[in-house]
Amino acid sequence: MANILHRVGIKTTAIDDVYRALTTEDGLAGWWTTNTKGAGDQAGNIIEFRFDAGGFDIKVKKLDAPTQVEWEVIDGHEEWIGTTISFELKQDGDYIIVLFKHLNWKEPVEFMHHCSTKWAIFLMSLKSLIETGKGNPSPVDVKIDNWN
Protein backbone atom coordinates (compact mmCIF):
# COMPACT_ATOMS: atom_id res chain seq x y z
CA MET A 1 0.00 0.00 0.00
CA ALA A 2 1.11 3.55 -0.75
CA ASN A 3 0.30 6.68 1.23
CA ILE A 4 0.30 10.47 0.83
CA LEU A 5 1.56 12.32 3.91
CA HIS A 6 1.80 16.07 4.57
CA ARG A 7 2.51 18.31 7.59
CA VAL A 8 1.27 21.91 7.54
CA GLY A 9 1.45 24.51 10.32
CA ILE A 10 -1.37 27.03 10.53
CA LYS A 11 -0.52 30.16 12.50
CA THR A 12 -3.41 30.23 14.94
CA THR A 13 -4.20 29.01 18.41
CA ALA A 14 -7.86 28.43 17.50
CA ILE A 15 -7.89 24.67 16.94
CA ASP A 16 -11.71 24.77 16.85
CA ASP A 17 -11.58 27.00 13.75
CA VAL A 18 -9.42 24.47 11.92
CA TYR A 19 -11.66 21.61 13.05
CA ARG A 20 -14.76 23.46 11.77
CA ALA A 21 -13.05 24.02 8.41
CA LEU A 22 -12.76 20.22 8.17
CA THR A 23 -16.25 19.31 9.39
CA THR A 24 -18.73 21.90 8.12
CA GLU A 25 -20.04 22.38 4.59
CA ASP A 26 -19.05 26.07 4.56
CA GLY A 27 -15.63 25.25 5.98
CA LEU A 28 -14.89 22.54 3.41
CA ALA A 29 -16.20 24.73 0.57
CA GLY A 30 -13.86 27.48 1.77
CA TRP A 31 -10.65 25.54 1.11
CA TRP A 32 -11.24 22.36 -0.96
CA THR A 33 -14.06 22.84 -3.46
CA THR A 34 -16.92 25.32 -3.58
CA ASN A 35 -19.08 22.46 -4.88
CA THR A 36 -19.43 20.68 -1.54
CA LYS A 37 -22.66 19.14 -0.28
CA GLY A 38 -23.05 17.77 3.22
CA ALA A 39 -21.48 18.31 6.59
CA GLY A 40 -18.83 16.14 8.15
CA ASP A 41 -19.83 16.84 11.73
CA GLN A 42 -21.15 13.34 12.52
CA ALA A 43 -19.73 9.88 11.93
CA GLY A 44 -21.65 8.15 9.15
CA ASN A 45 -22.42 11.35 7.23
CA ILE A 46 -21.72 11.40 3.50
CA ILE A 47 -20.09 14.46 1.95
CA GLU A 48 -20.12 15.04 -1.81
CA PHE A 49 -17.15 16.90 -3.29
CA ARG A 50 -17.27 17.90 -6.96
CA PHE A 51 -14.54 19.33 -9.18
CA ASP A 52 -14.40 20.22 -12.87
CA ALA A 53 -12.70 16.86 -13.55
CA GLY A 54 -15.04 14.73 -11.40
CA GLY A 55 -15.64 14.19 -7.74
CA PHE A 56 -15.76 12.02 -4.67
CA ASP A 57 -18.26 10.86 -2.07
CA ILE A 58 -16.72 10.50 1.34
CA LYS A 59 -18.11 8.87 4.46
CA VAL A 60 -17.13 10.32 7.82
CA LYS A 61 -15.56 7.39 9.70
CA LYS A 62 -14.31 8.95 12.90
CA LEU A 63 -14.37 12.29 14.69
CA ASP A 64 -12.60 13.26 17.89
CA ALA A 65 -13.25 16.99 18.28
CA PRO A 66 -11.15 19.04 17.94
CA THR A 67 -8.14 16.86 17.10
CA GLN A 68 -9.12 14.12 14.61
CA VAL A 69 -11.15 13.80 11.42
CA GLU A 70 -11.14 10.57 9.43
CA TRP A 71 -12.94 9.81 6.17
CA GLU A 72 -13.41 6.81 3.88
CA VAL A 73 -13.78 7.36 0.13
CA ILE A 74 -16.86 5.42 -1.00
CA ASP A 75 -17.34 6.70 -4.56
CA GLY A 76 -15.35 8.55 -7.18
CA HIS A 77 -12.12 7.89 -9.01
CA GLU A 78 -11.28 4.18 -8.94
CA GLU A 79 -7.90 4.79 -7.28
CA TRP A 80 -9.54 6.61 -4.35
CA ILE A 81 -12.34 4.16 -3.52
CA GLY A 82 -11.56 2.41 -0.23
CA THR A 83 -8.79 4.81 0.75
CA THR A 84 -8.75 6.64 4.08
CA ILE A 85 -8.16 10.36 4.50
CA SER A 86 -7.31 11.72 7.93
CA PHE A 87 -6.46 15.02 9.54
CA GLU A 88 -4.79 15.03 12.95
CA LEU A 89 -4.65 18.45 14.64
CA LYS A 90 -2.37 19.45 17.47
CA GLN A 91 -1.26 22.69 19.09
CA ASP A 92 2.45 23.50 18.87
CA GLY A 93 3.23 26.98 20.15
CA ASP A 94 1.51 29.56 17.95
CA TYR A 95 0.58 26.94 15.36
CA ILE A 96 -2.00 24.27 14.81
CA ILE A 97 -0.13 21.44 13.11
CA VAL A 98 -2.15 19.44 10.59
CA LEU A 99 -0.84 15.93 10.00
CA PHE A 100 -2.57 14.86 6.83
CA LYS A 101 -2.74 11.28 5.56
CA HIS A 102 -4.32 9.79 2.45
CA LEU A 103 -3.81 6.10 3.14
CA ASN A 104 -4.09 2.72 1.47
CA TRP A 105 -3.60 3.46 -2.19
CA LYS A 106 -3.24 0.10 -3.94
CA GLU A 107 -0.12 1.28 -5.78
CA PRO A 108 1.72 4.55 -6.47
CA VAL A 109 0.22 5.21 -9.90
CA GLU A 110 0.67 8.47 -11.81
CA PHE A 111 -2.68 9.76 -10.48
CA MET A 112 -1.26 9.47 -6.96
CA HIS A 113 1.57 11.84 -7.92
CA HIS A 114 -1.02 14.33 -9.16
CA CYS A 115 -3.14 13.94 -6.01
CA SER A 116 -0.17 14.37 -3.69
CA THR A 117 0.65 17.72 -5.26
CA LYS A 118 -3.02 18.78 -5.27
CA TRP A 119 -3.40 17.80 -1.60
CA ALA A 120 -0.44 20.07 -0.78
CA ILE A 121 -2.08 22.91 -2.70
CA PHE A 122 -5.42 22.40 -0.96
CA LEU A 123 -3.76 22.16 2.46
CA MET A 124 -2.14 25.52 1.72
CA SER A 125 -5.65 26.74 0.86
CA LEU A 126 -6.81 25.55 4.30
CA LYS A 127 -3.88 27.42 5.87
CA SER A 128 -4.82 30.58 3.95
CA LEU A 129 -8.49 30.25 4.91
CA ILE A 130 -7.67 30.13 8.62
CA GLU A 131 -4.87 32.70 8.60
CA THR A 132 -6.44 35.28 6.24
CA GLY A 133 -10.12 34.36 6.00
CA LYS A 134 -9.83 33.44 2.31
CA GLY A 135 -8.90 30.06 0.86
CA ASN A 136 -8.37 29.02 -2.75
CA PRO A 137 -10.81 26.15 -3.26
CA SER A 138 -11.62 24.62 -6.61
CA PRO A 139 -12.36 26.13 -9.12
CA VAL A 140 -9.93 28.95 -8.17
CA ASP A 141 -7.17 26.61 -6.97
CA VAL A 142 -3.72 26.44 -8.57
CA LYS A 143 -3.91 24.20 -11.64
CA ILE A 144 -0.87 21.93 -11.93
CA ASP A 145 -1.42 19.89 -15.08
CA ASN A 146 -3.88 18.79 -17.74
CA TRP A 147 -5.91 16.74 -15.23
CA ASN A 148 -7.50 19.75 -13.56
PDB file of C-alpha atoms in Angstrom:
ATOM      1  CA  MET A   1       0.000   0.000   0.000  1.00  0.00           C
ATOM      2  CA  ALA A   2       1.114   3.553  -0.752  1.00  0.00           C
ATOM      3  CA  ASN A   3       0.302   6.678   1.234  1.00  0.00           C
ATOM      4  CA  ILE A   4       0.302  10.467   0.827  1.00  0.00           C
ATOM      5  CA  LEU A   5       1.556  12.318   3.915  1.00  0.00           C
ATOM      6  CA  HIS A   6       1.804  16.069   4.574  1.00  0.00           C
ATOM      7  CA  ARG A   7       2.511  18.310   7.594  1.00  0.00           C
ATOM      8  CA  VAL A   8       1.268  21.909   7.542  1.00  0.00           C
ATOM      9  CA  GLY A   9       1.453  24.505  10.317  1.00  0.00           C
ATOM     10  CA  ILE A  10      -1.367  27.027  10.527  1.00  0.00           C
ATOM     11  CA  LYS A  11      -0.522  30.157  12.499  1.00  0.00           C
ATOM     12  CA  THR A  12      -3.406  30.234  14.942  1.00  0.00           C
ATOM     13  CA  THR A  13      -4.195  29.012  18.414  1.00  0.00           C
ATOM     14  CA  ALA A  14      -7.861  28.434  17.497  1.00  0.00           C
ATOM     15  CA  ILE A  15      -7.889  24.671  16.941  1.00  0.00           C
ATOM     16  CA  ASP A  16     -11.708  24.766  16.846  1.00  0.00           C
ATOM     17  CA  ASP A  17     -11.583  27.003  13.748  1.00  0.00           C
ATOM     18  CA  VAL A  18      -9.415  24.467  11.924  1.00  0.00           C
ATOM     19  CA  TYR A  19     -11.661  21.612  13.051  1.00  0.00           C
ATOM     20  CA  ARG A  20     -14.764  23.464  11.773  1.00  0.00           C
ATOM     21  CA  ALA A  21     -13.052  24.016   8.409  1.00  0.00           C
ATOM     22  CA  LEU A  22     -12.762  20.216   8.166  1.00  0.00           C
ATOM     23  CA  THR A  23     -16.246  19.308   9.387  1.00  0.00           C
ATOM     24  CA  THR A  24     -18.735  21.904   8.123  1.00  0.00           C
ATOM     25  CA  GLU A  25     -20.044  22.381   4.589  1.00  0.00           C
ATOM     26  CA  ASP A  26     -19.051  26.069   4.559  1.00  0.00           C
ATOM     27  CA  GLY A  27     -15.626  25.249   5.981  1.00  0.00           C
ATOM     28  CA  LEU A  28     -14.889  22.541   3.407  1.00  0.00           C
ATOM     29  CA  ALA A  29     -16.199  24.728   0.575  1.00  0.00           C
ATOM     30  CA  GLY A  30     -13.861  27.478   1.768  1.00  0.00           C
ATOM     31  CA  TRP A  31     -10.647  25.543   1.109  1.00  0.00           C
ATOM     32  CA  TRP A  32     -11.237  22.363  -0.963  1.00  0.00           C
ATOM     33  CA  THR A  33     -14.063  22.841  -3.463  1.00  0.00           C
ATOM     34  CA  THR A  34     -16.919  25.324  -3.577  1.00  0.00           C
ATOM     35  CA  ASN A  35     -19.081  22.461  -4.878  1.00  0.00           C
ATOM     36  CA  THR A  36     -19.430  20.681  -1.535  1.00  0.00           C
ATOM     37  CA  LYS A  37     -22.659  19.137  -0.278  1.00  0.00           C
ATOM     38  CA  GLY A  38     -23.053  17.770   3.218  1.00  0.00           C
ATOM     39  CA  ALA A  39     -21.484  18.310   6.590  1.00  0.00           C
ATOM     40  CA  GLY A  40     -18.827  16.137   8.145  1.00  0.00           C
ATOM     41  CA  ASP A  41     -19.830  16.843  11.728  1.00  0.00           C
ATOM     42  CA  GLN A  42     -21.154  13.342  12.524  1.00  0.00           C
ATOM     43  CA  ALA A  43     -19.726   9.883  11.926  1.00  0.00           C
ATOM     44  CA  GLY A  44     -21.648   8.149   9.154  1.00  0.00           C
ATOM     45  CA  ASN A  45     -22.422  11.351   7.232  1.00  0.00           C
ATOM     46  CA  ILE A  46     -21.724  11.400   3.498  1.00  0.00           C
ATOM     47  CA  ILE A  47     -20.086  14.464   1.949  1.00  0.00           C
ATOM     48  CA  GLU A  48     -20.121  15.037  -1.813  1.00  0.00           C
ATOM     49  CA  PHE A  49     -17.152  16.898  -3.291  1.00  0.00           C
ATOM     50  CA  ARG A  50     -17.275  17.896  -6.962  1.00  0.00           C
ATOM     51  CA  PHE A  51     -14.536  19.326  -9.177  1.00  0.00           C
ATOM     52  CA  ASP A  52     -14.402  20.218 -12.874  1.00  0.00           C
ATOM     53  CA  ALA A  53     -12.700  16.859 -13.552  1.00  0.00           C
ATOM     54  CA  GLY A  54     -15.043  14.728 -11.397  1.00  0.00           C
ATOM     55  CA  GLY A  55     -15.644  14.192  -7.736  1.00  0.00           C
ATOM     56  CA  PHE A  56     -15.764  12.024  -4.666  1.00  0.00           C
ATOM     57  CA  ASP A  57     -18.260  10.863  -2.067  1.00  0.00           C
ATOM     58  CA  ILE A  58     -16.719  10.501   1.337  1.00  0.00           C
ATOM     59  CA  LYS A  59     -18.111   8.870   4.461  1.00  0.00           C
ATOM     60  CA  VAL A  60     -17.129  10.323   7.823  1.00  0.00           C
ATOM     61  CA  LYS A  61     -15.562   7.392   9.697  1.00  0.00           C
ATOM     62  CA  LYS A  62     -14.307   8.955  12.904  1.00  0.00           C
ATOM     63  CA  LEU A  63     -14.371  12.290  14.689  1.00  0.00           C
ATOM     64  CA  ASP A  64     -12.598  13.264  17.891  1.00  0.00           C
ATOM     65  CA  ALA A  65     -13.246  16.988  18.285  1.00  0.00           C
ATOM     66  CA  PRO A  66     -11.152  19.038  17.935  1.00  0.00           C
ATOM     67  CA  THR A  67      -8.140  16.858  17.096  1.00  0.00           C
ATOM     68  CA  GLN A  68      -9.117  14.116  14.615  1.00  0.00           C
ATOM     69  CA  VAL A  69     -11.147  13.804  11.419  1.00  0.00           C
ATOM     70  CA  GLU A  70     -11.142  10.569   9.426  1.00  0.00           C
ATOM     71  CA  TRP A  71     -12.939   9.813   6.167  1.00  0.00           C
ATOM     72  CA  GLU A  72     -13.415   6.813   3.880  1.00  0.00           C
ATOM     73  CA  VAL A  73     -13.784   7.357   0.129  1.00  0.00           C
ATOM     74  CA  ILE A  74     -16.862   5.416  -1.003  1.00  0.00           C
ATOM     75  CA  ASP A  75     -17.338   6.700  -4.556  1.00  0.00           C
ATOM     76  CA  GLY A  76     -15.351   8.550  -7.183  1.00  0.00           C
ATOM     77  CA  HIS A  77     -12.122   7.894  -9.009  1.00  0.00           C
ATOM     78  CA  GLU A  78     -11.283   4.184  -8.938  1.00  0.00           C
ATOM     79  CA  GLU A  79      -7.897   4.788  -7.281  1.00  0.00           C
ATOM     80  CA  TRP A  80      -9.539   6.612  -4.353  1.00  0.00           C
ATOM     81  CA  ILE A  81     -12.336   4.161  -3.516  1.00  0.00           C
ATOM     82  CA  GLY A  82     -11.559   2.407  -0.232  1.00  0.00           C
ATOM     83  CA  THR A  83      -8.793   4.806   0.752  1.00  0.00           C
ATOM     84  CA  THR A  84      -8.752   6.636   4.079  1.00  0.00           C
ATOM     85  CA  ILE A  85      -8.163  10.365   4.502  1.00  0.00           C
ATOM     86  CA  SER A  86      -7.312  11.721   7.930  1.00  0.00           C
ATOM     87  CA  PHE A  87      -6.463  15.018   9.536  1.00  0.00           C
ATOM     88  CA  GLU A  88      -4.792  15.033  12.953  1.00  0.00           C
ATOM     89  CA  LEU A  89      -4.653  18.448  14.636  1.00  0.00           C
ATOM     90  CA  LYS A  90      -2.365  19.454  17.472  1.00  0.00           C
ATOM     91  CA  GLN A  91      -1.262  22.687  19.086  1.00  0.00           C
ATOM     92  CA  ASP A  92       2.453  23.503  18.868  1.00  0.00           C
ATOM     93  CA  GLY A  93       3.231  26.977  20.151  1.00  0.00           C
ATOM     94  CA  ASP A  94       1.514  29.564  17.948  1.00  0.00           C
ATOM     95  CA  TYR A  95       0.583  26.943  15.360  1.00  0.00           C
ATOM     96  CA  ILE A  96      -2.004  24.266  14.809  1.00  0.00           C
ATOM     97  CA  ILE A  97      -0.132  21.440  13.107  1.00  0.00           C
ATOM     98  CA  VAL A  98      -2.153  19.440  10.587  1.00  0.00           C
ATOM     99  CA  LEU A  99      -0.840  15.934  10.001  1.00  0.00           C
ATOM    100  CA  PHE A 100      -2.575  14.855   6.831  1.00  0.00           C
ATOM    101  CA  LYS A 101      -2.740  11.276   5.563  1.00  0.00           C
ATOM    102  CA  HIS A 102      -4.323   9.787   2.451  1.00  0.00           C
ATOM    103  CA  LEU A 103      -3.810   6.098   3.142  1.00  0.00           C
ATOM    104  CA  ASN A 104      -4.089   2.719   1.471  1.00  0.00           C
ATOM    105  CA  TRP A 105      -3.604   3.465  -2.194  1.00  0.00           C
ATOM    106  CA  LYS A 106      -3.243   0.104  -3.941  1.00  0.00           C
ATOM    107  CA  GLU A 107      -0.123   1.278  -5.777  1.00  0.00           C
ATOM    108  CA  PRO A 108       1.724   4.549  -6.471  1.00  0.00           C
ATOM    109  CA  VAL A 109       0.223   5.211  -9.899  1.00  0.00           C
ATOM    110  CA  GLU A 110       0.666   8.467 -11.815  1.00  0.00           C
ATOM    111  CA  PHE A 111      -2.678   9.762 -10.485  1.00  0.00           C
ATOM    112  CA  MET A 112      -1.260   9.466  -6.957  1.00  0.00           C
ATOM    113  CA  HIS A 113       1.572  11.838  -7.925  1.00  0.00           C
ATOM    114  CA  HIS A 114      -1.019  14.335  -9.156  1.00  0.00           C
ATOM    115  CA  CYS A 115      -3.136  13.945  -6.013  1.00  0.00           C
ATOM    116  CA  SER A 116      -0.167  14.365  -3.687  1.00  0.00           C
ATOM    117  CA  THR A 117       0.648  17.719  -5.262  1.00  0.00           C
ATOM    118  CA  LYS A 118      -3.015  18.775  -5.272  1.00  0.00           C
ATOM    119  CA  TRP A 119      -3.400  17.805  -1.595  1.00  0.00           C
ATOM    120  CA  ALA A 120      -0.439  20.065  -0.780  1.00  0.00           C
ATOM    121  CA  ILE A 121      -2.078  22.909  -2.704  1.00  0.00           C
ATOM    122  CA  PHE A 122      -5.416  22.400  -0.964  1.00  0.00           C
ATOM    123  CA  LEU A 123      -3.762  22.162   2.464  1.00  0.00           C
ATOM    124  CA  MET A 124      -2.143  25.523   1.723  1.00  0.00           C
ATOM    125  CA  SER A 125      -5.649  26.744   0.857  1.00  0.00           C
ATOM    126  CA  LEU A 126      -6.811  25.547   4.302  1.00  0.00           C
ATOM    127  CA  LYS A 127      -3.883  27.420   5.869  1.00  0.00           C
ATOM    128  CA  SER A 128      -4.821  30.575   3.952  1.00  0.00           C
ATOM    129  CA  LEU A 129      -8.489  30.247   4.908  1.00  0.00           C
ATOM    130  CA  ILE A 130      -7.673  30.126   8.620  1.00  0.00           C
ATOM    131  CA  GLU A 131      -4.873  32.705   8.598  1.00  0.00           C
ATOM    132  CA  THR A 132      -6.439  35.282   6.239  1.00  0.00           C
ATOM    133  CA  GLY A 133     -10.121  34.363   6.002  1.00  0.00           C
ATOM    134  CA  LYS A 134      -9.835  33.443   2.307  1.00  0.00           C
ATOM    135  CA  GLY A 135      -8.900  30.058   0.860  1.00  0.00           C
ATOM    136  CA  ASN A 136      -8.368  29.015  -2.751  1.00  0.00           C
ATOM    137  CA  PRO A 137     -10.814  26.150  -3.257  1.00  0.00           C
ATOM    138  CA  SER A 138     -11.618  24.617  -6.614  1.00  0.00           C
ATOM    139  CA  PRO A 139     -12.358  26.133  -9.119  1.00  0.00           C
ATOM    140  CA  VAL A 140      -9.926  28.952  -8.170  1.00  0.00           C
ATOM    141  CA  ASP A 141      -7.166  26.609  -6.969  1.00  0.00           C
ATOM    142  CA  VAL A 142      -3.723  26.438  -8.570  1.00  0.00           C
ATOM    143  CA  LYS A 143      -3.907  24.204 -11.638  1.00  0.00           C
ATOM    144  CA  ILE A 144      -0.874  21.927 -11.926  1.00  0.00           C
ATOM    145  CA  ASP A 145      -1.422  19.894 -15.081  1.00  0.00           C
ATOM    146  CA  ASN A 146      -3.880  18.788 -17.743  1.00  0.00           C
ATOM    147  CA  TRP A 147      -5.914  16.741 -15.230  1.00  0.00           C
ATOM    148  CA  ASN A 148      -7.496  19.753 -13.560  1.00  0.00           C
TER     149      ASN A 148
END
